[in-house]
Amino acid sequence: MSPTISHKDSSRQRRPGMFSHALDMKTGPLPPGGWDDSHSDSVGGEGDREALLGDASPGDLPKAPRSYRAELSSILLLLFLYVLQGIPLGLAGSIPLILQSKNVSYTDQAFFSFVFWPFSLKLLWAPLVDAVYFKNFGRRKSWLVPTQYILGLFMIYLSTQVDHLLGNTDGRTPDVVALTVAFFLFEFLAATQDIAVDGWALTMLSRENVGYASTCNSVGQTAGYFLGNVLFLALESADFCNKYLRFQPQPRGIVTLSDFLFFWGTVFLITTTLVALLKTENKEVSVVKEETQGITETYKLLFAIIKMPAVLTFCLLILTSKIGFSAADAVTGLKLVEEGVPKEHLALLAVPMVPLQIVLPLIISKYTAGPQPLNIFYKAMPYSSCPEWNELMNHGCQEASHEMRLLFCGIPCLQSNVTLYSMYVSIMAFNAKVSDPLIGGTYMTLLNTVSNLGGNWPSTVALWLVDPLTVKECVGASNQNCRSPDAIELCKKLGGSCVTALDGYYVESIICVFIGFGWWFFLGPKFKKLQDEGPSSWKCKRSN
């Protein structure tokens, strides 16, 4: 619910701020009641087993299960790689709050929000990452090593430019276009690294320990995001450092964005070198039968899946399901900063969500793992955006201290975030339930990509609409208005000032609430009925 948190699957793509945003989900284990791969008539038959299963012959002796302790080094490496992946996500997530403190327009914020799209669009180039590699160097290392080297070098270079881009050196307004391009490339590289790490996780660990990959993903990205966003914003704030960490006040925080980028760029370069030299891929893993035969077949398969009536209906409904709370989700955190709440305090509201994100799936798993996981989504949806607390935020909290604002305004946001996360878990369980295991990787990645995109595009539109829907009047100068930047400048030159008569945020919130409840009443029941479709409605027929 904030302009600044976005979640990524178990790997969470987050945006800055205090609330969970669009959750970018990925493949996980099938819940009870999901598909089984025992269909003898299914395409591929028994030969379409998971890639990490080796060729089996009748004379082979069964191998003893490996303890997780035997693979502890691989588990820790995966955890660390996911932590590194979370750093760019957290840093990119902190920029909207920094921009808002510099009074950039919401139109600029909407433009910058495209930075968060690569994780929702990575399916477009994931087949390329899977199919093109140097066999001698390693299928996953062929992409992981150069991508992380480029990330490290890019962070070091960006550390020399970011103060200029933010207008810190010359007092100018931030260069939003250049920042967007830079951090979009940043996130594109992080998404590519994510594809490589996800694929390596399935072969780095043995069959009995591969479940630890999702734990590494979740914990690692959460920790990386925390370091790159929450910890950075706290250490960058002079007020926070002077109040909690110093005995003598200083005019600046302990670190700057430039320092932080340079430090982590160096960490990327050093650790990537160690991985390239010391870690080899598992050469014993042999693929019994590839899920797809190449890049072209993968894209044909994606198109075939989308054309299935059940999948097409799901895609259309999930792409529109999050419009109802897009204003609260995308704009609220920025409005809090605009009203004077320090950005580092706002970022700290993400801390209570960490244990909730661990405990909540356990609490609702008995519902999401059953035959009707979408019931949780449907029931939680009305509570995901309550317009009443938006009014409280801007009117009841204006004269309160920062701490009281966070108390009165943050608690409802956290409540809304709990419902959003419940909806995320519900969708993730449903996607796992209906994905055909014979093409599970491609199938589920497609469904999760559409789910993530369904959260990203309404947020971008919501940010863009705030300024056009806002009505400002020129007070102190006759026959003038504030409808354009030139008009605002003229009003000021004539001795007037522009005053907000109608905040577009409130207009947008009301419109979104009506759209949201309309979707819930008219399309929600149809969305729930998708879980009653038989397995044949979701099974993709393909020829090999």
Tab-separated table of C-alpha atoms in Angstrom, residues 83-85 87-88 147-149 151-153 155 193 263-273:
chain	number	residue	atom	x	y	z
A	83	VAL	CA	20.297	-10.793	-0.217
A	84	LEU	CA	22.355	-9.165	-2.989
A	85	GLN	CA	19.266	-9.255	-5.197
A	87	ILE	CA	19.760	-4.485	-2.360
A	88	PRO	CA	18.879	-2.940	-5.770
A	147	THR	CA	25.051	-9.691	-14.628
A	148	GLN	CA	26.404	-9.188	-11.117
A	149	TYR	CA	29.649	-7.701	-12.466
A	151	LEU	CA	25.467	-4.477	-11.444
A	152	GLY	CA	28.545	-3.804	-9.319
A	153	LEU	CA	30.198	-1.557	-11.901
A	155	MET	CA	26.432	0.906	-8.815
A	193	GLN	CA	20.019	-12.085	-11.863
A	263	PHE	CA	29.967	0.172	-0.859
A	264	TRP	CA	27.517	-2.335	-2.311
A	265	GLY	CA	28.998	-2.026	-5.774
A	266	THR	CA	32.317	-3.099	-4.308
A	267	VAL	CA	30.637	-5.978	-2.449
A	268	PHE	CA	29.049	-7.153	-5.709
A	269	LEU	CA	32.394	-7.179	-7.528
A	270	ILE	CA	34.274	-9.042	-4.788
A	271	THR	CA	31.627	-11.676	-4.098
A	272	THR	CA	30.935	-12.291	-7.788
A	273	THR	CA	34.626	-12.967	-8.347
